[in-house]
Short mmCIF file of C-alpha atoms and ligand atoms in Angstrom, two decimals:
data_model
loop_
_atom_site.label_atom_id
_atom_site.label_comp_id
_atom_site.label_asym_id
_atom_site.label_seq_id
_atom_site.Cartn_x
_atom_site.Cartn_y
_atom_site.Cartn_z
CA MET A 21 63.87 81.36 78.80
CA ASN A 22 65.87 79.80 81.08
CA ASN A 23 67.23 82.49 83.93
CA THR A 24 68.75 80.01 86.36
CA LYS A 25 71.78 81.13 88.10
CA ILE A 26 74.59 78.49 88.62
CA LEU A 27 77.00 80.81 90.65
CA LYS A 28 77.12 83.13 93.33
CA GLN A 29 78.16 86.42 93.22
CA THR A 30 81.67 87.50 94.40
CA PRO A 31 81.09 89.77 97.67
CA SER A 32 82.45 93.33 97.50
CA GLN A 33 84.98 94.59 100.12
CA THR A 34 86.22 98.15 100.81
CA ALA A 35 88.83 99.28 98.42
CA GLY A 36 90.73 100.78 101.69
CA PRO A 37 93.11 103.66 101.85
CA TYR A 38 95.56 102.55 99.22
CA LEU A 39 93.63 102.26 96.01
CA HIS A 40 95.80 105.06 94.42
CA ILE A 41 98.46 102.61 93.93
CA GLY A 42 96.32 99.87 92.27
CA CYS A 43 94.12 102.20 89.91
CA ILE A 44 95.41 106.10 89.33
CA PRO A 45 99.06 106.05 90.36
CA HIS A 46 100.18 108.60 88.37
CA GLN A 47 97.63 110.87 89.51
CA ILE A 48 98.81 110.97 92.99
CA GLY A 49 102.55 111.35 91.73
CA ILE A 50 103.50 107.62 92.48
CA ASN A 51 106.53 106.49 90.59
CA SER A 52 104.41 103.61 89.06
CA SER A 53 105.98 101.02 86.43
CA TYR A 54 102.73 101.51 84.22
CA SER A 55 102.92 103.51 81.22
CA LYS A 56 99.81 105.62 81.89
CA ASP A 57 96.88 105.33 84.31
CA LEU A 58 93.58 104.04 82.65
CA ASN A 59 91.17 106.88 83.21
CA ASN A 60 90.38 107.44 79.69
CA LEU A 61 88.13 110.18 79.70
CA VAL A 62 90.24 112.14 77.42
CA LEU A 63 88.51 114.69 74.79
CA ALA A 64 89.75 115.32 71.36
CA ASN A 65 89.42 118.19 69.32
CA GLU A 66 86.85 116.12 67.21
CA THR A 67 84.95 115.41 70.45
CA LYS A 68 81.37 116.40 69.80
CA GLY A 69 79.51 118.29 72.68
CA SER A 70 79.69 121.32 74.83
CA ARG A 71 82.60 121.15 77.22
CA ILE A 72 81.68 121.09 80.79
CA GLU A 73 83.64 120.65 84.44
CA ILE A 74 82.14 118.82 86.88
CA CYS A 75 83.30 118.65 90.46
CA GLY A 76 82.34 118.18 93.96
CA LYS A 77 83.34 116.64 97.30
CA ILE A 78 82.14 113.76 99.33
CA TYR A 79 81.20 114.32 102.87
CA ASP A 80 80.84 111.79 105.78
CA GLY A 81 78.55 111.78 108.57
CA ASN A 82 80.47 114.29 110.44
CA HIS A 83 80.38 116.64 107.55
CA ASP A 84 83.98 115.96 107.05
CA VAL A 85 85.35 115.92 103.69
CA ILE A 86 86.40 112.46 102.42
CA LYS A 87 89.86 112.71 100.69
CA ASP A 88 90.70 109.04 99.90
CA ALA A 89 87.82 108.29 97.80
CA LEU A 90 87.77 107.00 93.95
CA VAL A 91 84.99 108.08 91.55
CA GLU A 92 84.25 106.65 88.42
CA ILE A 93 81.61 108.33 85.81
CA TRP A 94 79.66 106.74 82.95
CA GLN A 95 77.80 108.92 80.75
CA VAL A 96 76.52 109.15 77.10
CA ASP A 97 77.94 111.03 74.33
CA SER A 98 76.58 114.67 73.32
CA ASN A 99 73.78 112.74 71.23
CA GLY A 100 72.77 110.30 73.61
CA HIS A 101 74.56 107.25 72.93
CA TYR A 102 76.88 104.89 74.74
CA LYS A 103 79.01 102.57 72.59
CA SER A 104 77.11 99.43 73.16
CA ARG A 105 78.68 96.06 72.83
CA VAL A 106 75.62 94.20 71.87
CA HIS A 107 75.05 96.13 68.75
CA ASN A 108 77.62 98.34 66.75
CA ASN A 109 76.04 101.74 67.50
CA SER A 110 77.52 103.61 64.30
CA ASN A 111 75.53 106.77 66.00
CA SER A 112 78.15 106.81 69.11
CA ASP A 113 80.98 109.53 68.82
CA PRO A 114 83.94 107.78 68.16
CA ASN A 115 85.87 110.49 69.81
CA PHE A 116 84.27 110.11 73.26
CA ASN A 117 84.91 107.44 75.93
CA ASN A 118 81.79 107.16 78.08
CA TRP A 119 83.91 106.31 81.05
CA GLY A 120 86.17 108.19 83.38
CA ARG A 121 87.54 107.91 86.88
CA THR A 122 89.56 110.07 89.35
CA SER A 123 90.84 110.39 92.85
CA CYS A 124 89.66 112.88 95.23
CA ASP A 125 92.36 115.35 95.83
CA LEU A 126 94.39 113.87 98.87
CA GLU A 127 94.62 117.56 100.35
CA THR A 128 91.41 119.01 99.53
CA GLY A 129 88.87 116.17 98.67
CA LEU A 130 87.69 117.87 95.49
CA TRP A 131 87.43 115.47 92.49
CA GLN A 132 86.64 116.87 89.29
CA PHE A 133 86.02 115.81 85.45
CA HIS A 134 86.36 117.77 82.06
CA THR A 135 83.71 116.06 79.88
CA ILE A 136 80.91 117.02 77.84
CA LYS A 137 77.51 117.55 78.52
CA PRO A 138 75.52 114.34 77.98
CA GLY A 139 72.63 114.27 75.62
CA ILE A 140 69.31 113.08 76.11
CA ILE A 141 68.68 109.29 75.85
CA LYS A 142 65.15 108.77 73.87
CA LEU A 143 64.01 105.17 75.46
CA THR A 144 61.09 104.90 73.02
CA THR A 145 59.13 107.54 71.10
CA ARG A 146 57.61 108.88 74.37
CA LYS A 147 60.03 107.84 77.07
CA ILE A 148 63.46 109.78 77.56
CA LEU A 149 65.95 110.19 80.22
CA ALA A 150 67.27 113.58 80.85
CA PRO A 151 70.84 114.51 80.58
CA HIS A 152 72.66 112.66 83.40
CA ILE A 153 75.95 111.33 84.49
CA TRP A 154 76.24 108.18 86.73
CA LEU A 155 78.69 108.13 89.32
CA TRP A 156 80.35 105.26 91.27
CA VAL A 157 82.28 105.98 94.61
CA VAL A 158 84.43 103.68 96.39
CA ALA A 159 86.72 104.48 99.36
CA ARG A 160 88.01 103.29 102.87
CA GLY A 161 84.98 102.58 104.96
CA ILE A 162 82.71 102.04 102.19
CA ASN A 163 82.00 98.40 101.68
CA LYS A 164 80.59 98.14 98.24
CA GLY A 165 80.70 100.72 95.78
CA LEU A 166 78.12 103.41 95.61
CA PHE A 167 75.92 104.22 92.53
CA THR A 168 74.50 107.60 92.49
CA CYS A 169 73.39 109.71 89.32
CA MET A 170 74.10 113.55 88.66
CA TYR A 171 71.27 115.41 86.74
CA PHE A 172 71.85 119.30 85.62
CA CYS A 173 69.91 122.27 87.11
CA ASP A 174 69.41 123.75 84.08
CA GLU A 175 67.82 121.16 82.50
CA LYS A 176 64.40 121.20 84.37
CA ASN A 177 62.10 121.02 81.55
CA LEU A 178 63.83 117.42 80.52
CA ASN A 179 64.33 116.60 84.43
CA ILE A 180 60.47 116.41 84.93
CA LEU A 181 60.23 114.06 81.83
CA ASP A 182 63.03 111.68 83.04
CA CYS A 183 61.78 108.07 83.48
CA ASN A 184 64.27 107.57 86.45
CA LEU A 185 63.24 110.55 88.21
CA LYS A 186 59.65 109.99 87.88
CA LYS A 187 59.87 106.73 89.47
CA ILE A 188 61.44 108.19 92.40
CA SER A 189 59.57 111.47 92.77
CA ASN A 190 58.01 110.53 95.97
CA SER A 191 61.62 110.23 97.63
CA THR A 192 62.86 112.56 100.04
CA ASN A 193 66.19 114.50 99.08
CA ILE A 194 65.57 114.18 95.24
CA ASN A 195 67.34 117.37 95.13
CA SER A 196 70.45 115.60 95.85
CA LEU A 197 70.74 114.45 92.57
CA ILE A 198 70.58 117.70 90.97
CA ALA A 199 74.18 119.36 90.52
CA ASP A 200 74.39 123.32 90.99
CA LYS A 201 75.74 125.45 88.31
CA VAL A 202 78.96 127.11 89.73
CA GLU A 203 79.69 129.19 86.69
CA ASP A 204 79.02 128.64 82.89
CA HIS A 205 79.74 125.31 81.77
CA LYS A 206 80.82 124.33 85.54
CA TYR A 207 78.62 122.18 87.73
CA ARG A 208 79.38 121.05 91.34
CA PHE A 209 77.76 117.79 92.62
CA ASN A 210 78.58 117.25 96.30
CA ILE A 211 77.76 113.74 97.81
CA TYR A 212 76.57 113.26 101.34
CA LEU A 213 77.03 109.87 102.75
CA GLN A 214 74.74 110.55 105.94
CA GLY A 215 72.87 113.45 107.44
CA ASP A 216 69.75 115.53 106.40
CA LYS A 217 71.28 115.86 103.01
CA GLU A 218 72.18 112.13 102.42
CA THR A 219 72.47 111.66 98.85
CA ILE A 220 70.20 109.18 96.90
CA PHE A 221 72.03 106.10 96.29
CA PHE A 222 70.85 103.78 93.64
CA ASP A 223 70.52 99.85 93.46
CA ILE A 224 70.66 99.47 89.44
CA MET B 8 61.97 95.58 66.78
CA ASP B 9 64.77 98.09 66.17
CA LYS B 10 68.39 97.88 67.47
CA LYS B 11 67.53 100.35 70.23
CA ASN B 12 64.58 98.10 71.77
CA ARG B 13 66.52 94.99 71.22
CA ASP B 14 68.81 96.53 73.71
CA LEU B 15 66.08 97.05 76.08
CA ASN B 16 65.09 93.46 76.10
CA TYR B 17 68.24 92.48 78.28
CA SER B 18 69.01 93.11 81.56
CA ILE B 19 71.04 91.92 84.58
CA TYR B 20 70.60 90.28 87.77
CA PRO B 21 70.42 92.51 90.88
CA SER B 22 72.96 92.61 93.21
CA ASP B 23 72.84 90.10 95.77
CA LYS B 24 72.03 91.37 99.06
CA ASN B 25 72.66 88.06 100.84
CA ILE B 26 76.44 87.94 99.57
CA HIS B 27 77.42 91.58 99.61
CA PRO B 28 78.55 93.16 102.82
CA LYS B 29 76.10 95.88 104.34
CA SER B 30 77.26 99.43 104.30
CA PHE B 31 76.99 99.82 108.10
CA THR B 32 79.29 97.26 109.69
CA PRO B 33 80.55 98.89 113.34
CA ASP B 34 83.01 96.66 113.88
CA TYR B 35 84.76 98.21 111.19
CA LYS B 36 85.21 101.44 112.17
CA SER B 37 85.61 103.37 109.07
CA SER B 38 82.00 102.45 108.24
CA ILE B 39 80.36 104.22 110.85
CA LEU B 40 80.45 107.72 109.50
CA ARG B 41 80.72 106.38 105.80
CA SER B 42 77.80 104.21 105.42
CA PRO B 43 74.42 105.62 103.96
CA LYS B 44 71.73 105.25 106.33
CA LYS B 45 68.97 104.77 103.64
CA SER B 46 68.80 101.52 101.69
CA PRO B 47 69.86 102.24 97.79
CA LEU B 48 66.77 102.90 95.94
CA SER B 49 66.09 100.21 93.52
CA ILE B 50 65.33 101.15 89.91
CA LYS B 51 65.27 98.88 86.67
CA ASN B 52 68.19 99.31 84.79
CA ILE B 53 68.00 100.79 81.57
CA ILE B 54 70.35 100.86 78.74
CA SER B 55 73.61 101.38 80.48
CA ASP B 56 73.17 97.94 81.68
CA LEU B 57 75.18 96.53 78.95
CA SER B 58 77.64 98.89 78.20
CA GLY B 59 80.80 99.59 79.69
CA HIS B 60 84.16 101.02 78.82
CA ILE B 61 86.18 98.32 76.64
CA PHE B 62 90.12 98.29 77.40
CA GLU B 63 92.64 97.45 74.75
CA LYS B 64 95.52 95.05 74.69
CA ASN B 65 97.80 97.97 73.83
CA ASP B 66 96.57 100.03 77.07
CA LEU B 67 98.74 97.69 79.07
CA GLY B 68 102.27 96.97 79.23
CA SER B 69 103.78 93.57 78.84
CA LEU B 70 104.90 93.38 82.50
CA ASP B 71 102.04 94.70 84.24
CA ASN B 72 100.65 91.30 85.21
CA ASP B 73 104.05 90.29 86.86
CA LEU B 74 104.67 92.00 89.95
CA ILE B 75 108.06 90.16 90.67
CA LYS B 76 109.37 92.09 87.44
CA ASN B 77 107.44 95.24 87.15
CA TYR B 78 109.20 97.37 89.89
CA CYS B 79 112.24 95.04 89.93
CA LYS B 80 115.58 97.25 90.68
CA ASN B 81 118.91 95.34 90.66
CA SER B 82 117.53 92.10 92.34
CA GLU B 83 114.03 90.52 92.65
CA PRO B 84 111.77 91.17 95.58
CA ILE B 85 111.82 89.19 98.67
CA GLY B 86 109.06 87.11 99.66
CA GLU B 87 107.05 83.85 98.81
CA ARG B 88 106.90 83.42 95.04
CA ILE B 89 103.61 82.80 93.92
CA ILE B 90 101.14 83.04 91.02
CA ILE B 91 97.45 83.92 91.51
CA PHE B 92 94.98 82.62 88.62
CA GLY B 93 91.30 82.23 88.10
CA LYS B 94 88.71 82.83 85.77
CA VAL B 95 86.19 85.93 85.36
CA LEU B 96 82.66 84.37 85.08
CA ASP B 97 79.22 85.86 85.32
CA GLU B 98 76.35 84.38 87.40
CA ASN B 99 75.49 82.21 84.37
CA SER B 100 78.87 80.41 84.19
CA LYS B 101 79.49 82.43 81.26
CA PRO B 102 83.48 83.47 80.82
CA ILE B 103 83.92 87.25 80.62
CA PRO B 104 86.82 87.83 78.26
CA ASN B 105 88.85 91.02 78.00
CA SER B 106 87.68 92.25 81.42
CA LEU B 107 90.47 94.49 83.19
CA ILE B 108 91.57 93.37 86.53
CA GLU B 109 93.58 95.79 88.64
CA ILE B 110 95.38 94.39 91.84
CA TRP B 111 97.38 96.55 94.64
CA GLN B 112 98.90 94.72 97.72
CA ALA B 113 101.26 95.05 100.45
CA ASN B 114 105.03 93.54 100.28
CA SER B 115 105.93 90.45 101.86
CA SER B 116 106.30 92.40 105.01
CA GLY B 117 102.93 93.89 104.94
CA ARG B 118 104.04 97.08 104.11
CA TYR B 119 102.31 99.34 100.92
CA ARG B 120 104.36 101.66 98.31
CA HIS B 121 101.86 104.30 99.43
CA ASN B 122 102.65 107.61 101.09
CA GLY B 123 99.53 107.05 103.59
CA ASP B 124 101.29 103.85 104.83
CA ASN B 125 103.17 104.39 108.08
CA TYR B 126 103.90 100.95 109.31
CA ASN B 127 107.59 100.35 110.22
CA ALA B 128 107.99 97.21 108.29
CA PRO B 129 110.48 97.99 105.30
CA LEU B 130 109.56 98.91 101.77
CA ASP B 131 111.07 96.52 99.29
CA PRO B 132 113.07 98.64 96.80
CA SER B 133 112.34 95.91 94.17
CA PHE B 134 108.57 95.71 94.55
CA GLY B 135 105.88 98.13 93.71
CA GLY B 136 102.74 96.24 94.75
CA TRP B 137 100.46 96.80 91.82
CA GLY B 138 99.31 94.79 88.54
CA ARG B 139 96.67 94.73 85.95
CA CYS B 140 95.61 92.63 82.87
CA LEU B 141 93.01 91.94 80.55
CA THR B 142 91.17 88.46 80.89
CA ASP B 143 91.77 86.18 77.58
CA ASN B 144 88.91 84.94 75.39
CA ASN B 145 88.05 82.00 77.96
CA GLY B 146 88.04 84.70 81.10
CA ASN B 147 91.28 83.56 82.47
CA TYR B 148 93.89 85.70 84.10
CA PHE B 149 96.89 85.39 86.02
CA PHE B 150 99.42 87.17 88.01
CA LYS B 151 102.94 86.51 89.29
CA THR B 152 103.74 87.98 92.74
CA ILE B 153 105.00 87.80 96.05
CA LYS B 154 102.61 86.60 99.26
CA PRO B 155 101.61 89.92 100.78
CA GLY B 156 102.35 89.93 104.69
CA ALA B 157 99.80 90.79 107.38
CA TYR B 158 99.89 94.09 108.57
CA PRO B 159 98.40 96.02 111.79
CA TRP B 160 95.89 98.84 110.95
CA PRO B 161 94.12 101.05 113.27
CA ASN B 162 90.69 100.22 114.46
CA GLY B 163 90.40 100.85 118.07
CA GLY B 164 92.26 97.88 118.96
CA ASN B 165 95.07 95.43 118.28
CA ASN B 166 93.75 94.83 114.52
CA TRP B 167 95.67 92.99 111.88
CA ARG B 168 94.63 92.42 108.54
CA PRO B 169 94.89 89.08 107.24
CA ALA B 170 97.13 88.65 104.34
CA HIS B 171 95.15 89.85 101.21
CA ILE B 172 95.09 91.09 97.69
CA HIS B 173 92.80 93.99 96.46
CA PHE B 174 91.11 93.40 93.13
CA SER B 175 89.44 95.78 90.96
CA VAL B 176 87.11 94.29 88.36
CA PHE B 177 85.44 95.77 85.51
CA GLY B 178 83.57 93.02 83.52
CA LEU B 179 81.95 94.15 80.43
CA SER B 180 79.23 96.46 81.90
CA PHE B 181 79.61 99.52 84.33
CA LEU B 182 76.97 97.64 86.58
CA GLN B 183 79.40 94.51 87.10
CA ARG B 184 82.05 96.85 88.52
CA LEU B 185 83.46 95.27 91.47
CA ILE B 186 86.25 96.12 94.05
CA THR B 187 86.95 93.19 96.49
CA GLN B 188 89.95 91.38 98.29
CA MET B 189 91.33 88.04 98.02
CA TYR B 190 92.72 86.05 101.26
CA PHE B 191 94.72 82.95 101.47
CA GLU B 192 93.66 79.40 102.66
CA GLY B 193 94.30 78.54 106.10
CA ASP B 194 95.11 82.18 107.60
CA PRO B 195 94.08 82.45 111.13
CA LEU B 196 93.64 86.27 111.09
CA ILE B 197 90.52 86.09 108.55
CA SER B 198 88.06 84.80 111.14
CA ILE B 199 88.91 87.88 113.60
CA CYS B 200 89.12 90.49 110.81
CA PRO B 201 86.29 93.12 110.99
CA ILE B 202 86.77 93.97 107.30
CA ALA B 203 86.56 90.01 106.02
CA GLN B 204 83.78 89.72 108.88
CA SER B 205 81.82 92.63 107.24
CA ILE B 206 80.71 89.88 104.97
CA ASN B 207 78.02 88.12 107.10
CA ASN B 208 77.73 84.82 104.79
CA LYS B 209 80.07 82.07 105.43
CA ASN B 210 79.97 80.80 101.78
CA ALA B 211 80.30 84.14 100.71
CA LEU B 212 83.52 85.04 102.78
CA GLU B 213 84.81 81.43 101.66
CA SER B 214 84.34 82.55 98.01
CA LEU B 215 87.27 85.14 98.68
CA ILE B 216 89.63 82.84 100.11
CA SER B 217 91.82 81.49 97.40
CA LYS B 218 92.86 77.77 97.38
CA LEU B 219 96.49 76.42 97.02
CA ASP B 220 96.54 74.47 93.38
CA LEU B 221 99.75 72.65 92.79
CA SER B 222 98.78 71.74 89.36
CA LYS B 223 99.32 75.24 88.29
CA SER B 224 102.45 75.72 90.26
CA VAL B 225 105.97 76.18 88.81
CA HIS B 226 108.29 73.40 89.39
CA MET B 227 111.04 74.64 92.02
CA ASP B 228 109.86 78.53 91.35
CA TYR B 229 106.26 79.33 91.99
CA ARG B 230 103.43 77.94 93.91
CA ALA B 231 99.79 78.84 92.73
CA TYR B 232 96.80 79.92 94.09
CA LYS B 233 93.28 79.91 92.50
CA PHE B 234 90.70 82.49 92.74
CA ASP B 235 87.46 82.72 90.53
CA ILE B 236 85.53 85.98 90.14
CA ILE B 237 81.78 85.93 89.61
CA LEU B 238 80.06 89.30 88.49
CA ARG B 239 76.44 89.84 88.21
CA GLY B 240 74.93 88.16 85.18
CA GLU B 241 73.10 89.20 82.40
CA LYS B 242 69.18 87.88 81.91
CA SER B 243 67.05 87.81 78.76
CA ILE B 244 63.71 88.94 79.25
CA PRO B 245 60.97 87.67 76.57
CA PHE B 246 60.21 90.62 74.69
CA GLU B 247 56.49 90.31 75.51
CA ASN B 248 56.98 91.08 79.19
CA ARG B 249 58.72 94.36 78.65
CA LYS B 250 55.92 96.53 77.35
FE1 FE2 C 10 95.12 96.17 102.12
#
């Protein structure tokens, strides 16, 4: 198969401090001309799966909370399916969008999503990915969006089997990928851009 | 092979390290405390690589890509009337249809309609500064807008941003997600801007500079600038290699 690349990728640039007016104006109270924000993680009564809240804060190298970031998430539905554009994945939940985004609260820096616990992804009969949620973070001072991946502290038995976690089992701070349980159905996933607790980011 | 295995036989080219800016670019002061010290870990993408949120035409309003009209009050916004147009393609030159593009920008005097912007240049009552559209079947997009002004910003010195428009591009896959900035041909501020210069590759920075293209201008009304956006491309891996 011919894999010759012809064009060069367009380089990334920081989203800057004013990303809200372009991406999620209504969320921060801007009187936008858009009919609605496109943030799309809306659960219907029919959406399958157990409802959870995930939240967190993002810290800079001074351990100060970053308040101007945008967080996007990407996850499977409760049965472990993405809507695929390669094949019609009739197994995927028609009442669940795999994608969502939010800005950090401008006062507290807290970001949060109301979503469902993602299912297990069965790659082959022997290989699995434990329940996880991909996150993508952009902000002023971040030159290129950062990918990280959140796993669940109450899925230890599955986390051990996870193909991606296995690949990086020798890395320090692997616990930075495991969200704490704050209360029933509520998980906290703080992100540290620098320092002892620096979160693992991925080049995927 | 079953459907799931077929998906596994596709992958996407890695993000090009020679093109994108490094995370720590100290001339751009905000990056100092916001740059991870460790390089991102490389893991071969699995399954999620080809999937991304699909937007529908009716998610958008009919004036969403017309920044002249979409916040217009009594009279149209002040400034140079321009069209920004181009294609979204992948590295294989394959046009990417149905990709959401969102833009945001300052008005003609360099001021954003955002509470965080304290620059004393005036707001324009008829200009919001945001737009969005979906690419058509051939990957084409366009916006009508006002050319943004340059503006000063706090970076420890006498720093001015070149005129620019922020672009957020979705492609078809979450892994193609891109946020960038588009500049204008001939702007002397580009070569001295720490944010533009965070890209340490002359050709890559050049690819962010839109070019005047009078062929797409509207007679006695708009001049046009062309800006193509190239996202990570899909590669097919022969089945035998992926055991
Ligand atoms: Fe800007």
